[in-house]
Coordinates of C-alpha atoms in Angstrom, one line a residue:
Chain A
M1 CA 24.4 2.3 -18.6
A2 CA 23.5 -1.1 -17.3
E3 CA 22.9 -3.8 -19.9
S4 CA 21.5 -7.3 -19.8
E5 CA 23.5 -10.3 -20.8
R6 CA 22.0 -10.1 -24.3
G7 CA 23.2 -6.5 -24.6
E8 CA 19.8 -4.9 -24.2
R9 CA 19.6 -1.6 -22.3
I10 CA 17.9 -2.2 -18.9
P11 CA 15.3 0.6 -18.2
F12 CA 16.0 2.9 -15.3
M13 CA 12.9 1.9 -13.3
Q14 CA 13.6 -1.8 -13.8
R15 CA 17.1 -1.3 -12.3
V16 CA 15.6 0.5 -9.4
L17 CA 13.0 -2.2 -8.8
D18 CA 15.6 -5.0 -9.2
N19 CA 17.7 -3.5 -6.4
P20 CA 16.2 -4.6 -3.1
F21 CA 18.7 -2.7 -1.0
L22 CA 17.9 0.6 -2.7
L23 CA 14.2 -0.2 -2.1
L24 CA 15.0 -1.0 1.5
F25 CA 16.7 2.4 1.9
L26 CA 13.7 4.3 0.3
G27 CA 11.2 2.3 2.3
V28 CA 12.8 3.1 5.6
A29 CA 14.0 6.6 4.9
I30 CA 10.8 8.1 3.5
P31 CA 8.4 7.2 6.4
T32 CA 11.2 8.0 8.9
V33 CA 11.5 11.5 7.6
L34 CA 7.9 12.3 6.7
Y35 CA 6.1 10.5 9.6
I36 CA 8.5 10.1 12.5
L37 CA 11.1 12.9 12.3
W38 CA 8.6 15.6 11.1
G39 CA 6.2 14.4 13.8
L40 CA 8.8 14.5 16.5
I41 CA 9.9 18.0 15.5
E42 CA 6.4 19.2 15.9
I43 CA 6.0 17.5 19.3
T44 CA 9.2 19.0 20.6
Q45 CA 7.9 22.5 19.6
I46 CA 4.7 22.2 21.8
P47 CA 5.1 24.7 24.6
I48 CA 5.3 23.2 28.1
A49 CA 2.5 24.3 30.5
D50 CA 3.6 26.5 33.4
Chain B
M1 CA 16.1 -36.6 -9.2
A2 CA 14.0 -36.0 -6.1
T3 CA 14.2 -38.4 -3.2
A4 CA 12.6 -38.6 0.2
S5 CA 15.7 -37.2 1.9
G6 CA 16.5 -34.8 -1.0
E7 CA 19.4 -34.5 -3.3
L8 CA 22.7 -32.9 -2.3
G9 CA 23.4 -29.6 -4.1
I10 CA 26.5 -27.6 -3.8
I11 CA 26.0 -24.0 -4.7
G12 CA 28.8 -21.4 -4.2
G13 CA 30.9 -23.9 -2.3
I14 CA 28.2 -24.5 0.3
A15 CA 26.3 -27.8 0.4
A16 CA 22.5 -27.9 0.9
R17 CA 20.0 -30.6 0.5
F18 CA 17.2 -30.1 -2.0
R19 CA 14.2 -31.9 -3.3
T20 CA 12.3 -31.1 -6.4
C21 CA 8.6 -30.1 -6.0
P22 CA 6.6 -32.4 -8.3
V23 CA 4.0 -29.6 -8.9
T24 CA 6.0 -26.5 -9.5
R25 CA 9.3 -28.2 -10.5
L26 CA 11.1 -25.8 -8.1
R27 CA 14.1 -27.0 -6.0
V28 CA 13.2 -26.8 -2.4
D29 CA 16.0 -26.4 0.2
L30 CA 15.2 -28.8 3.0
A31 CA 16.5 -26.4 5.6
A32 CA 14.2 -23.7 4.3
E33 CA 11.3 -26.2 4.3
R34 CA 11.8 -27.1 7.9
L35 CA 11.9 -23.4 8.9
I36 CA 8.7 -22.7 6.9
K37 CA 7.0 -25.6 8.7
A38 CA 8.1 -24.4 12.1
N39 CA 7.0 -20.8 11.5
A40 CA 3.6 -22.0 10.1
V41 CA 3.0 -24.3 13.0
A42 CA 3.8 -21.5 15.5
A43 CA 1.5 -19.1 13.6
V44 CA -1.4 -21.5 13.8
V45 CA -0.9 -22.1 17.6
F46 CA -1.0 -18.3 18.3
L47 CA -4.0 -17.9 16.0
A48 CA -5.8 -20.5 18.0
I49 CA -5.0 -18.6 21.3
G50 CA -5.8 -15.2 19.9
G51 CA -9.0 -16.3 18.1
L52 CA -10.4 -17.8 21.3
M53 CA -9.7 -14.5 23.1
G54 CA -11.4 -12.7 20.3
L55 CA -14.6 -14.8 20.8
L56 CA -14.5 -13.8 24.5
V57 CA -14.2 -10.1 23.6
A58 CA -17.1 -10.3 21.2
L59 CA -19.3 -12.1 23.7
T60 CA -18.6 -9.4 26.3
R61 CA -19.4 -6.6 23.8
W62 CA -22.7 -8.4 23.0
P63 CA -24.9 -6.5 25.5
A64 CA -27.3 -9.5 26.0
V65 CA -24.4 -11.8 27.0
H66 CA -21.8 -9.4 28.5
L67 CA -19.6 -12.3 29.5
L68 CA -16.6 -10.9 31.3
D69 CA -16.1 -8.4 34.1
S70 CA -14.0 -5.3 33.2
E71 CA -10.8 -6.7 34.6
A72 CA -11.0 -9.9 32.7
F73 CA -12.2 -8.1 29.6
Y74 CA -9.1 -5.9 29.3
Q75 CA -6.8 -8.8 30.0
V76 CA -8.4 -10.9 27.3
L77 CA -8.5 -7.9 24.9
T78 CA -4.8 -7.5 25.4
L79 CA -4.1 -11.1 24.6
H80 CA -6.4 -11.1 21.6
G81 CA -4.6 -8.1 20.0
L82 CA -1.1 -9.4 20.6
N83 CA -1.7 -12.9 19.5
V84 CA -3.5 -12.2 16.3
L85 CA -2.2 -8.8 15.3
L86 CA 1.5 -9.6 15.9
F87 CA 2.3 -13.2 16.7
W88 CA 0.0 -15.2 14.2
I89 CA 0.6 -12.7 11.4
I90 CA 4.3 -12.3 11.7
F91 CA 5.2 -16.0 12.2
F92 CA 3.2 -16.7 9.0
E93 CA 4.9 -13.8 7.2
I94 CA 8.3 -15.1 8.1
A95 CA 7.3 -18.5 6.6
I96 CA 6.2 -16.6 3.4
L97 CA 9.5 -14.7 3.3
Y98 CA 11.5 -18.0 3.3
F99 CA 9.1 -19.5 0.7
A100 CA 9.3 -16.5 -1.6
S101 CA 13.1 -16.3 -1.4
A102 CA 14.7 -19.8 -1.1
V103 CA 11.9 -21.8 -2.8
L104 CA 10.7 -19.4 -5.5
L105 CA 14.3 -18.4 -6.4
N106 CA 15.5 -22.1 -6.5
C107 CA 18.3 -21.4 -4.0
R108 CA 19.5 -22.3 -0.6
L109 CA 18.4 -20.3 2.5
A110 CA 21.1 -18.0 3.9
T111 CA 22.3 -19.0 7.4
P112 CA 19.6 -21.5 8.5
R113 CA 21.1 -21.6 12.0
L114 CA 20.7 -17.9 12.3
A115 CA 17.1 -18.3 11.1
W116 CA 16.5 -20.9 13.8
A117 CA 17.9 -18.5 16.4
G118 CA 15.5 -15.8 15.1
F119 CA 12.6 -18.3 15.4
G120 CA 13.7 -19.2 18.9
L121 CA 13.7 -15.5 19.9
M122 CA 10.3 -15.0 18.4
V123 CA 8.8 -18.0 20.3
M124 CA 10.5 -16.9 23.6
G125 CA 9.3 -13.3 23.2
A126 CA 5.7 -14.2 22.3
L127 CA 5.5 -16.6 25.3
L128 CA 7.1 -14.1 27.7
T129 CA 4.6 -11.4 26.7
D130 CA 1.6 -13.7 26.9
W131 CA 2.8 -14.9 30.3
A132 CA 3.2 -11.3 31.5
V133 CA -0.4 -10.5 30.5
L134 CA -1.7 -13.7 32.2
Q135 CA -0.1 -12.5 35.4
G136 CA -2.8 -9.8 35.4
D137 CA -0.6 -6.7 35.8
S138 CA -0.2 -6.0 32.1
S139 CA -3.7 -5.5 30.8
V140 CA -2.7 -2.5 28.8
M141 CA -4.2 -3.7 25.5
F142 CA -2.3 -4.0 22.2
T143 CA -1.6 -0.3 22.1
S144 CA -0.1 -0.2 25.6
Y145 CA -0.3 3.6 25.7
V146 CA 1.8 5.2 28.4
P147 CA 1.4 6.3 31.2
M148 CA -0.4 2.9 31.6
Q149 CA 2.5 0.6 32.7
A150 CA 2.8 -3.1 32.0
S151 CA 5.3 -5.3 33.7
P152 CA 8.9 -5.2 32.3
N153 CA 8.5 -8.8 30.9
F154 CA 5.6 -7.5 28.7
Y155 CA 8.0 -5.1 26.9
L156 CA 11.0 -7.4 27.0
G157 CA 8.9 -10.2 25.3
L158 CA 7.9 -7.8 22.5
I159 CA 11.5 -6.7 22.1
L160 CA 12.7 -10.3 21.8
F161 CA 10.0 -11.1 19.3
A162 CA 10.9 -8.0 17.2
V163 CA 14.6 -8.9 17.2
G164 CA 13.7 -12.5 16.1
A165 CA 11.5 -11.1 13.3
L166 CA 14.3 -8.8 12.3
V167 CA 16.7 -11.7 12.1
G168 CA 14.1 -13.4 9.8
C169 CA 14.1 -10.4 7.5
A170 CA 17.9 -10.4 7.4
V171 CA 18.0 -14.0 6.4
F172 CA 15.5 -13.2 3.7
F173 CA 17.6 -10.4 2.3
G174 CA 20.7 -12.6 2.6
T175 CA 18.9 -15.3 0.5
L176 CA 18.1 -12.7 -2.2
V177 CA 21.8 -11.9 -2.4
I178 CA 22.8 -15.6 -2.6
A179 CA 20.2 -16.2 -5.4
R180 CA 21.6 -13.3 -7.4
E181 CA 25.2 -14.2 -6.8
E182 CA 24.7 -17.8 -7.7
R183 CA 22.4 -17.0 -10.6
T184 CA 19.6 -19.3 -9.6
Y185 CA 17.1 -17.2 -11.6
E186 CA 17.3 -15.1 -14.7
G187 CA 16.2 -11.5 -15.1
S188 CA 14.0 -10.0 -12.4
V189 CA 12.6 -11.9 -9.5
P190 CA 9.0 -13.3 -9.8
L191 CA 6.2 -11.0 -8.7
V192 CA 5.4 -13.0 -5.6
T193 CA 9.0 -12.6 -4.4
F194 CA 8.8 -8.9 -5.2
G195 CA 5.7 -8.7 -3.0
A196 CA 7.6 -10.4 -0.2
I197 CA 10.5 -7.9 -0.6
T198 CA 7.9 -5.2 -0.1
A199 CA 6.6 -6.9 3.0
A200 CA 10.1 -7.3 4.4
I201 CA 11.0 -3.7 3.8
I202 CA 7.9 -2.5 5.6
A203 CA 8.8 -5.1 8.4
V204 CA 12.2 -3.5 8.9
F205 CA 10.6 0.0 9.4
T206 CA 8.0 -1.6 11.7
I207 CA 10.6 -3.3 13.8
A208 CA 12.9 -0.3 14.0
S209 CA 10.0 1.8 15.2
G210 CA 9.1 -0.8 17.8
A211 CA 12.7 -0.9 19.0
I212 CA 12.9 2.9 19.2
I213 CA 9.9 3.1 21.5
L214 CA 9.8 -0.2 23.3
I215 CA 13.4 -0.2 24.6
P216 CA 13.0 3.1 26.5
T217 CA 9.5 2.0 27.7
W218 CA 11.0 -1.2 29.0
L219 CA 13.7 0.8 30.9
W220 CA 10.9 3.1 32.1
S221 CA 9.0 0.1 33.5
L222 CA 12.2 -1.0 35.3
G223 CA 12.6 2.5 36.8
Y224 CA 15.7 3.6 34.9
I225 CA 13.9 6.3 33.0
G226 CA 11.5 8.6 34.8
H227 CA 9.2 9.8 32.1
I228 CA 8.0 8.8 28.6
D229 CA 6.1 11.6 26.7
T230 CA 2.7 10.3 25.9
L231 CA 2.3 11.9 22.4
M232 CA 5.9 10.9 21.4
Y233 CA 5.1 7.4 22.5
K234 CA 1.9 7.3 20.4
L235 CA 3.6 8.7 17.4
V236 CA 6.5 6.2 17.3
W237 CA 4.4 3.3 18.6
W238 CA 2.0 3.6 15.7
G239 CA 5.1 3.4 13.4
M240 CA 5.1 -0.2 14.7
G241 CA 1.5 -0.8 15.5
H242 CA 0.0 0.3 12.2
S243 CA 3.0 -0.6 9.9
S244 CA 2.9 -4.2 11.2
Q245 CA -0.5 -4.3 9.5
Q246 CA 1.0 -2.9 6.3
I247 CA 3.4 -5.9 6.2
N248 CA 0.2 -7.9 6.1
V249 CA -1.2 -6.0 3.1
S250 CA 1.9 -6.5 1.0
A251 CA 2.2 -10.2 2.1
H252 CA -1.4 -11.0 1.4
V253 CA -1.4 -9.3 -2.0
A254 CA 1.7 -11.5 -2.8
V255 CA -0.3 -14.5 -1.6
W256 CA -3.2 -13.6 -3.9
Y257 CA -0.9 -13.6 -6.9
A258 CA 0.7 -16.9 -5.7
I259 CA -2.6 -18.8 -5.3
A260 CA -3.8 -17.5 -8.7
A261 CA -0.6 -18.7 -10.3
I262 CA -0.5 -22.1 -8.6
L263 CA -4.2 -23.0 -9.1
L264 CA -5.0 -21.3 -12.3
G265 CA -1.6 -20.8 -14.0
A266 CA -2.3 -17.0 -13.8
K267 CA 0.3 -14.5 -14.9
P268 CA 0.3 -10.8 -13.7
L269 CA -1.4 -8.7 -16.4
S270 CA 1.7 -6.5 -16.5
E271 CA 4.8 -7.1 -14.4
K272 CA 5.6 -3.3 -14.7
V273 CA 2.2 -2.2 -13.4
S274 CA 2.0 -4.7 -10.5
R275 CA 5.6 -4.0 -9.4
T276 CA 4.9 -0.2 -9.6
A277 CA 1.9 -0.8 -7.3
F278 CA 4.2 -2.6 -4.8
F279 CA 6.7 0.3 -5.2
L280 CA 4.0 2.7 -4.1
Y281 CA 3.5 0.6 -1.0
I282 CA 7.2 0.7 -0.3
L283 CA 7.3 4.5 -0.6
F284 CA 4.0 5.5 1.1
L285 CA 2.0 2.7 2.8
Q286 CA 3.7 3.2 6.2
L287 CA 2.5 6.8 6.4
A288 CA -1.0 5.5 7.1
C289 CA 0.1 5.3 10.7
A290 CA -0.8 8.9 10.9
H291 CA -4.6 8.2 10.8
H292 CA -4.4 7.2 14.5
L293 CA -3.2 10.7 15.4
L294 CA -5.6 12.8 13.4
V295 CA -7.3 14.2 16.4
E296 CA -4.1 15.0 18.4
P297 CA -3.9 18.8 18.9
G298 CA -0.1 18.8 19.2
L299 CA 0.4 17.9 15.5
S300 CA -0.1 20.3 12.7
A301 CA -2.8 20.0 10.0
E302 CA 0.1 20.0 7.4
W303 CA 1.6 16.8 9.0
K304 CA -1.8 15.1 9.2
V305 CA -3.0 16.0 5.8
F306 CA 0.3 15.3 4.0
N307 CA 0.7 11.9 5.6
T308 CA -2.8 10.7 5.2
S309 CA -4.7 12.6 2.5
Y310 CA -1.8 13.1 0.2
A311 CA 0.8 10.4 0.5
L312 CA -1.5 7.7 1.7
Y313 CA -3.7 8.0 -1.4
L314 CA -0.7 7.0 -3.5
A315 CA -0.6 3.8 -1.5
V316 CA -4.3 3.4 -2.0
L317 CA -3.7 3.8 -5.7
G318 CA -1.3 0.8 -5.4
S319 CA -4.1 -1.2 -3.7
M320 CA -6.6 -0.2 -6.4
I321 CA -4.1 -1.4 -9.1
H322 CA -3.8 -4.8 -7.4
G323 CA -7.6 -4.8 -7.0
M324 CA -7.8 -4.7 -10.8
T325 CA -4.8 -6.8 -11.8
V326 CA -5.5 -9.7 -9.5
P327 CA -9.0 -10.5 -10.7
G328 CA -7.8 -9.4 -14.2
S329 CA -5.0 -12.0 -14.2
I330 CA -7.5 -14.6 -12.9
E331 CA -9.9 -13.8 -15.8
A332 CA -7.1 -13.9 -18.3
A333 CA -5.9 -17.3 -17.1
Q334 CA -9.5 -18.7 -17.0
R335 CA -10.2 -17.5 -20.5
R336 CA -6.9 -19.2 -21.5
N337 CA -8.1 -22.3 -19.7
G338 CA -11.2 -22.4 -21.9
Y339 CA -13.8 -20.5 -20.0
V340 CA -14.5 -17.9 -22.7
H341 CA -18.3 -17.6 -22.8
G342 CA -20.1 -14.5 -21.7
M343 CA -18.8 -12.0 -19.2
F344 CA -18.5 -14.2 -16.1
E345 CA -18.1 -17.8 -17.1
W346 CA -14.5 -17.5 -16.0
L347 CA -15.7 -16.6 -12.5
R348 CA -18.7 -19.0 -12.3
K349 CA -16.5 -21.9 -13.3
A350 CA -13.6 -21.0 -11.1
P351 CA -12.7 -23.7 -8.6
W352 CA -15.0 -22.5 -5.8
D353 CA -14.8 -26.0 -4.2
N354 CA -11.1 -25.5 -3.6
P355 CA -10.6 -23.7 -0.2
A356 CA -7.4 -22.1 -1.4
F357 CA -9.2 -20.3 -4.3
A358 CA -12.4 -19.6 -2.4
G359 CA -10.5 -18.1 0.5
M360 CA -8.2 -16.1 -1.8
F361 CA -11.1 -14.6 -3.8
L362 CA -13.2 -13.8 -0.7
S363 CA -10.2 -12.2 0.9
L364 CA -9.7 -10.0 -2.2
V365 CA -13.3 -8.9 -2.4
M366 CA -13.7 -8.2 1.4
F367 CA -10.3 -6.5 1.8
G368 CA -11.3 -4.1 -1.0
F369 CA -14.9 -3.4 -0.2
I370 CA -14.7 -3.4 3.6
G371 CA -11.2 -2.8 4.8
G372 CA -10.0 -0.7 1.9
I373 CA -13.0 1.7 1.6
S374 CA -13.3 2.2 5.4
G375 CA -9.5 2.8 5.5
V376 CA -9.8 5.7 3.1
V377 CA -12.7 7.2 5.1
L378 CA -10.7 6.9 8.3
G379 CA -7.7 8.4 6.7
T380 CA -9.6 11.6 5.7
E381 CA -9.0 14.1 8.4
Q382 CA -12.4 15.7 8.3
L383 CA -14.3 12.4 8.3
N384 CA -12.0 10.8 10.9
I385 CA -13.4 13.1 13.6
M386 CA -16.8 11.2 13.4
M387 CA -15.4 7.8 14.2
H388 CA -12.0 8.3 15.8
N389 CA -11.5 5.8 18.7
T390 CA -14.9 4.3 18.1
L391 CA -15.6 0.7 17.1
Y392 CA -15.3 1.9 13.5
V393 CA -11.5 1.5 13.9
P394 CA -11.6 -2.2 14.9
G395 CA -14.3 -2.6 12.2
H396 CA -11.8 -1.3 9.7
F397 CA -8.9 -3.4 10.7
H398 CA -11.0 -6.6 11.0
G399 CA -11.9 -5.9 7.4
T400 CA -8.2 -5.7 6.5
V401 CA -6.4 -8.1 8.9
V402 CA -9.1 -10.7 9.4
A403 CA -11.3 -10.8 6.3
G404 CA -8.2 -9.8 4.2
T405 CA -4.9 -11.1 5.6
T406 CA -6.0 -13.9 7.8
L407 CA -8.4 -15.4 5.2
A408 CA -5.7 -15.1 2.5
F409 CA -3.1 -16.9 4.8
M410 CA -5.7 -19.6 5.6
A411 CA -6.2 -20.1 1.9
L412 CA -2.5 -20.4 1.3
T413 CA -2.3 -23.0 4.1
Y414 CA -4.4 -25.4 1.9
L415 CA -1.5 -25.2 -0.6
V416 CA 1.3 -25.2 2.0
L417 CA 0.0 -28.5 3.4
P418 CA 0.5 -30.5 0.2
L419 CA 3.5 -28.6 -1.2
I420 CA 5.6 -28.1 1.9
F421 CA 4.3 -30.5 4.6
R422 CA 3.7 -33.0 1.8
R423 CA 0.4 -34.1 3.4
R424 CA -3.0 -34.4 1.7
V425 CA -5.7 -32.3 3.3
I426 CA -7.9 -34.5 5.5
W427 CA -11.7 -33.8 5.7
P428 CA -11.9 -32.0 2.3
T429 CA -15.6 -31.3 2.7
L430 CA -15.0 -29.5 5.9
A431 CA -12.0 -27.7 4.3
K432 CA -14.3 -26.7 1.4
W433 CA -16.7 -24.9 3.8
Q434 CA -14.1 -23.4 6.1
P435 CA -13.3 -20.2 4.1
Y436 CA -17.0 -19.4 3.6
L437 CA -17.8 -19.8 7.3
F438 CA -14.8 -17.8 8.4
G439 CA -15.0 -15.2 5.6
I440 CA -18.7 -14.5 6.1
G441 CA -18.2 -14.4 9.9
A442 CA -15.3 -12.0 9.5
A443 CA -17.2 -9.8 7.1
G444 CA -20.1 -9.6 9.6
I445 CA -17.8 -8.7 12.5
S446 CA -16.3 -5.9 10.4
L447 CA -19.5 -4.5 9.0
F448 CA -21.4 -4.5 12.4
M449 CA -18.4 -2.9 14.2
L450 CA -18.3 -0.2 11.4
G451 CA -22.0 0.3 12.0
A452 CA -21.7 0.5 15.8
G453 CA -18.7 2.9 15.4
T454 CA -20.7 5.2 13.1
L455 CA -23.3 5.4 15.9
G456 CA -20.6 6.5 18.3
V457 CA -19.9 3.3 20.3
P458 CA -16.4 3.6 21.8
R459 CA -13.7 1.0 20.8
R460 CA -12.1 0.6 24.3
H461 CA -15.1 0.5 26.7
W462 CA -16.2 -2.9 28.0
D463 CA -19.8 -1.8 28.7
I464 CA -22.0 0.0 26.1
T465 CA -24.6 0.8 28.9
L466 CA -21.8 2.7 30.7
S467 CA -23.3 1.4 33.9
D468 CA -20.4 2.5 36.0
A469 CA -20.1 6.0 34.6
I470 CA -21.0 9.1 36.6
L471 CA -22.8 10.7 33.6
S472 CA -25.0 8.3 31.7
F473 CA -25.4 8.2 28.0
D474 CA -27.9 6.3 25.9
F475 CA -26.8 5.0 22.5
Q476 CA -29.4 4.4 19.8
P477 CA -31.1 1.0 20.0
A478 CA -29.5 0.2 16.6
A479 CA -26.1 0.2 18.4
Y480 CA -27.3 -2.6 20.6
L481 CA -28.5 -4.5 17.5
M482 CA -25.1 -4.0 15.8
L483 CA -23.2 -5.4 18.8
G484 CA -25.6 -8.4 19.0
L485 CA -25.0 -9.1 15.3
N486 CA -21.3 -8.7 15.9
G487 CA -21.5 -11.4 18.5
L488 CA -23.4 -13.8 16.3
F489 CA -21.0 -13.3 13.4
A490 CA -18.1 -13.8 15.8
L491 CA -19.6 -17.2 16.6
L492 CA -19.7 -18.0 12.9
A493 CA -16.1 -16.9 12.4
T494 CA -15.1 -19.0 15.4
V495 CA -16.6 -22.1 13.9
G496 CA -14.6 -21.3 10.7
G497 CA -11.4 -20.7 12.8
I498 CA -11.9 -24.0 14.7
L499 CA -12.4 -25.9 11.5
Y500 CA -9.2 -24.3 10.1
V501 CA -7.1 -25.4 13.2
L502 CA -8.7 -28.9 13.2
V503 CA -8.1 -29.5 9.4
T504 CA -4.5 -28.0 9.6
V505 CA -3.4 -29.9 12.7
G506 CA -5.2 -33.1 11.6
T507 CA -3.6 -33.0 8.2
V508 CA -0.1 -32.4 9.6
L509 CA -0.5 -35.3 12.0
F510 CA -2.7 -37.8 10.1
G511 CA -2.8 -36.6 6.4
E512 CA -2.0 -39.1 3.6
K513 CA 1.6 -38.6 2.3
V514 CA 1.9 -36.7 -0.9
T515 CA 3.8 -38.5 -3.6
E516 CA 4.9 -37.7 -7.2
E517 CA 1.8 -39.4 -8.4
N518 CA -0.9 -37.7 -6.3
A519 CA 0.8 -34.3 -5.9
L520 CA -1.4 -32.4 -8.3
A521 CA -4.6 -34.0 -7.0
A522 CA -3.6 -33.0 -3.5
L523 CA -3.9 -29.3 -4.4
G524 CA -7.7 -29.8 -4.7
P525 CA -10.0 -29.0 -7.7
M526 CA -8.3 -26.9 -10.4
P527 CA -8.8 -26.4 -14.2
A528 CA -7.8 -29.5 -16.1
R529 CA -5.6 -27.5 -18.5
V530 CA -3.5 -26.1 -15.7
A531 CA -2.9 -29.7 -14.3
E532 CA -2.1 -31.1 -17.8
A533 CA 0.2 -28.2 -18.9
G534 CA 2.0 -27.8 -15.6
G535 CA 0.7 -24.3 -15.3
S536 CA 1.4 -24.1 -11.5
A537 CA 5.1 -23.5 -12.3
Q538 CA 4.0 -20.0 -13.3
V539 CA 4.4 -19.0 -9.6
G540 CA 8.2 -19.0 -9.9
R541 CA 8.4 -17.2 -13.2
H542 CA 8.8 -13.5 -14.2
G543 CA 6.6 -12.2 -17.0
G544 CA 3.2 -10.6 -17.7
E545 CA 0.1 -11.6 -19.6
G546 CA 0.2 -8.8 -22.1
L547 CA -2.7 -6.9 -23.5
V548 CA -6.0 -8.9 -23.1
H549 CA -9.6 -8.0 -23.1
L550 CA -11.2 -8.4 -19.6
P551 CA -14.9 -7.5 -19.7
G552 CA -15.8 -9.2 -16.4
T553 CA -13.0 -7.5 -14.5
Y554 CA -14.0 -4.1 -15.9
V555 CA -17.5 -4.6 -14.5
L556 CA -16.3 -5.8 -11.1
V557 CA -14.0 -2.8 -10.9
G558 CA -16.8 -0.5 -11.9
V559 CA -19.0 -1.9 -9.1
F560 CA -16.2 -1.3 -6.7
F561 CA -15.8 2.4 -7.8
V562 CA -19.5 3.1 -7.5
A563 CA -19.6 1.6 -4.0
F564 CA -16.5 3.5 -3.0
A565 CA -17.8 6.8 -4.2
L566 CA -21.3 6.4 -2.7
Y567 CA -19.9 5.4 0.7
Y568 CA -17.3 8.1 0.8
F569 CA -19.9 10.8 0.0
V570 CA -22.5 9.4 2.4
N571 CA -19.9 10.0 5.2
W572 CA -19.5 13.6 4.1
K573 CA -23.3 13.9 4.4
Y574 CA -23.1 12.4 7.9
L575 CA -20.5 15.0 8.8
S576 CA -22.7 17.9 7.5
E577 CA -25.5 16.6 9.8
L578 CA -23.1 16.4 12.7
W579 CA -22.3 20.0 12.6
P580 CA -25.2 21.9 11.0
I581 CA -24.0 25.2 9.5
S582 CA -27.3 27.2 9.7

């Protein structure tokens, strides 16, 4: 459990919000999966006209 | 001790020159300061170019004037979109990233040389793209949908610009690491820095999406790739095209908090709540890209509805939280500053003569009422069908990017000039009127385009009379009125824009030097208690206001909700009339 210099327990959400690289990962991964990858999968499944 | 050339500080074994800001008492790395200046100057230059092009677009859409022929119109429209939606905004945002990291965290900027290289790439890329459009063979508009093909330099310029901006983001994240390693701040970063982190994260997704689609499109324009799928292009391109505007939202919300802190000594009502609102942006705001694809038959209803009507609403929740906490923090600060009478004394006696405050508050109101509400309507799949690809879309993004972001950045400029350029604003009377002229002009542009779009006027056609079409169509007379009013308000916004450029350039070149003695006065009118107590230093601190009673803010938020609900349901009524069931 992470603790501050004064020995106080740092809440989980504060640790998340204090970690810019975790936020960077979430902020890139979520739209990449939900918007781009999901969208591309749907486009690749469109049948090609004869 | 602050000196003209700055004191030498050695942090982590690396020397950097600093000065101490006489207003905020923050230590300013002179290398970061030079980069902030360079990016801000470049931003204003591209705003001037893009703004002029915008006036030409509006004068052509004005049926009574109809200034340009179709060829020139699309060339000018392309330049307008690129210069204001990408170049002006992103140069200014890079300046904000350096300010929110090196300055607010009291530390040196990571790798200034790399930052200069990034700046060089951005300038080179922007000029190359503009040059390509001026050649006349790249009038593909901002969206540059394939199979329309621009010259290879058009895409190469955008790629260079994106790489430069990505370098700027890397320098920003590197500076955060330095600040943490060298313990230049305690606890969590200030809220303004957290807003900048949000903007930088969205910028990384934006630039990555741009690279994924623009590099193959560049190769296609060179003949190395035979085919680019049109729908795939649109999907990935909007990951850049729309997300670039989400960088703006995060950045201008951070700017609202910064201006309120510097001028009024305002603290966020709750750090937790405001940071959670930014966190919702990080997770969900980029998904709004999907609203541009809501009428594409190749994508499922599940994809559309999840990305817009489910996930996007969580980002809208974030905006509504900021829409309450920003005026709430201003009210709390003003009541602390002594304006305690009645419900609205805090607002009536706010420093409306200060262009930084006036621009910020107008931006807040207009972003929420015009850009925000219209964005939710556009993001609703059923309602979107009524105004998709009409002038409603530019009406919406002029409400967000012009009335919201551009006005907020203009407002911040009036603090950047004395704090970073260390020049006192010349022509303070003109500066005082500038945000009102520009803001009212921008609001009119947005509202009348929203109106014309609701009447079905298309967004990309240069001639509302459709004089060269095989099948004629008569729009309602009100549509002509809307476009005429759009032109008039564009003239008003142009006057405001010209004043901004004149005051900014004039101040940088001829403004009185700011010293320790006149530094506070150089910020313009502000509450006496803030000036006496050094309240501006709040911008670099972490910590919330706590529980306070905010009757004025509750009323303002109530008015917003009523307007939101009424407008939303009026559009459902329009939809029911469009397709009668009986």
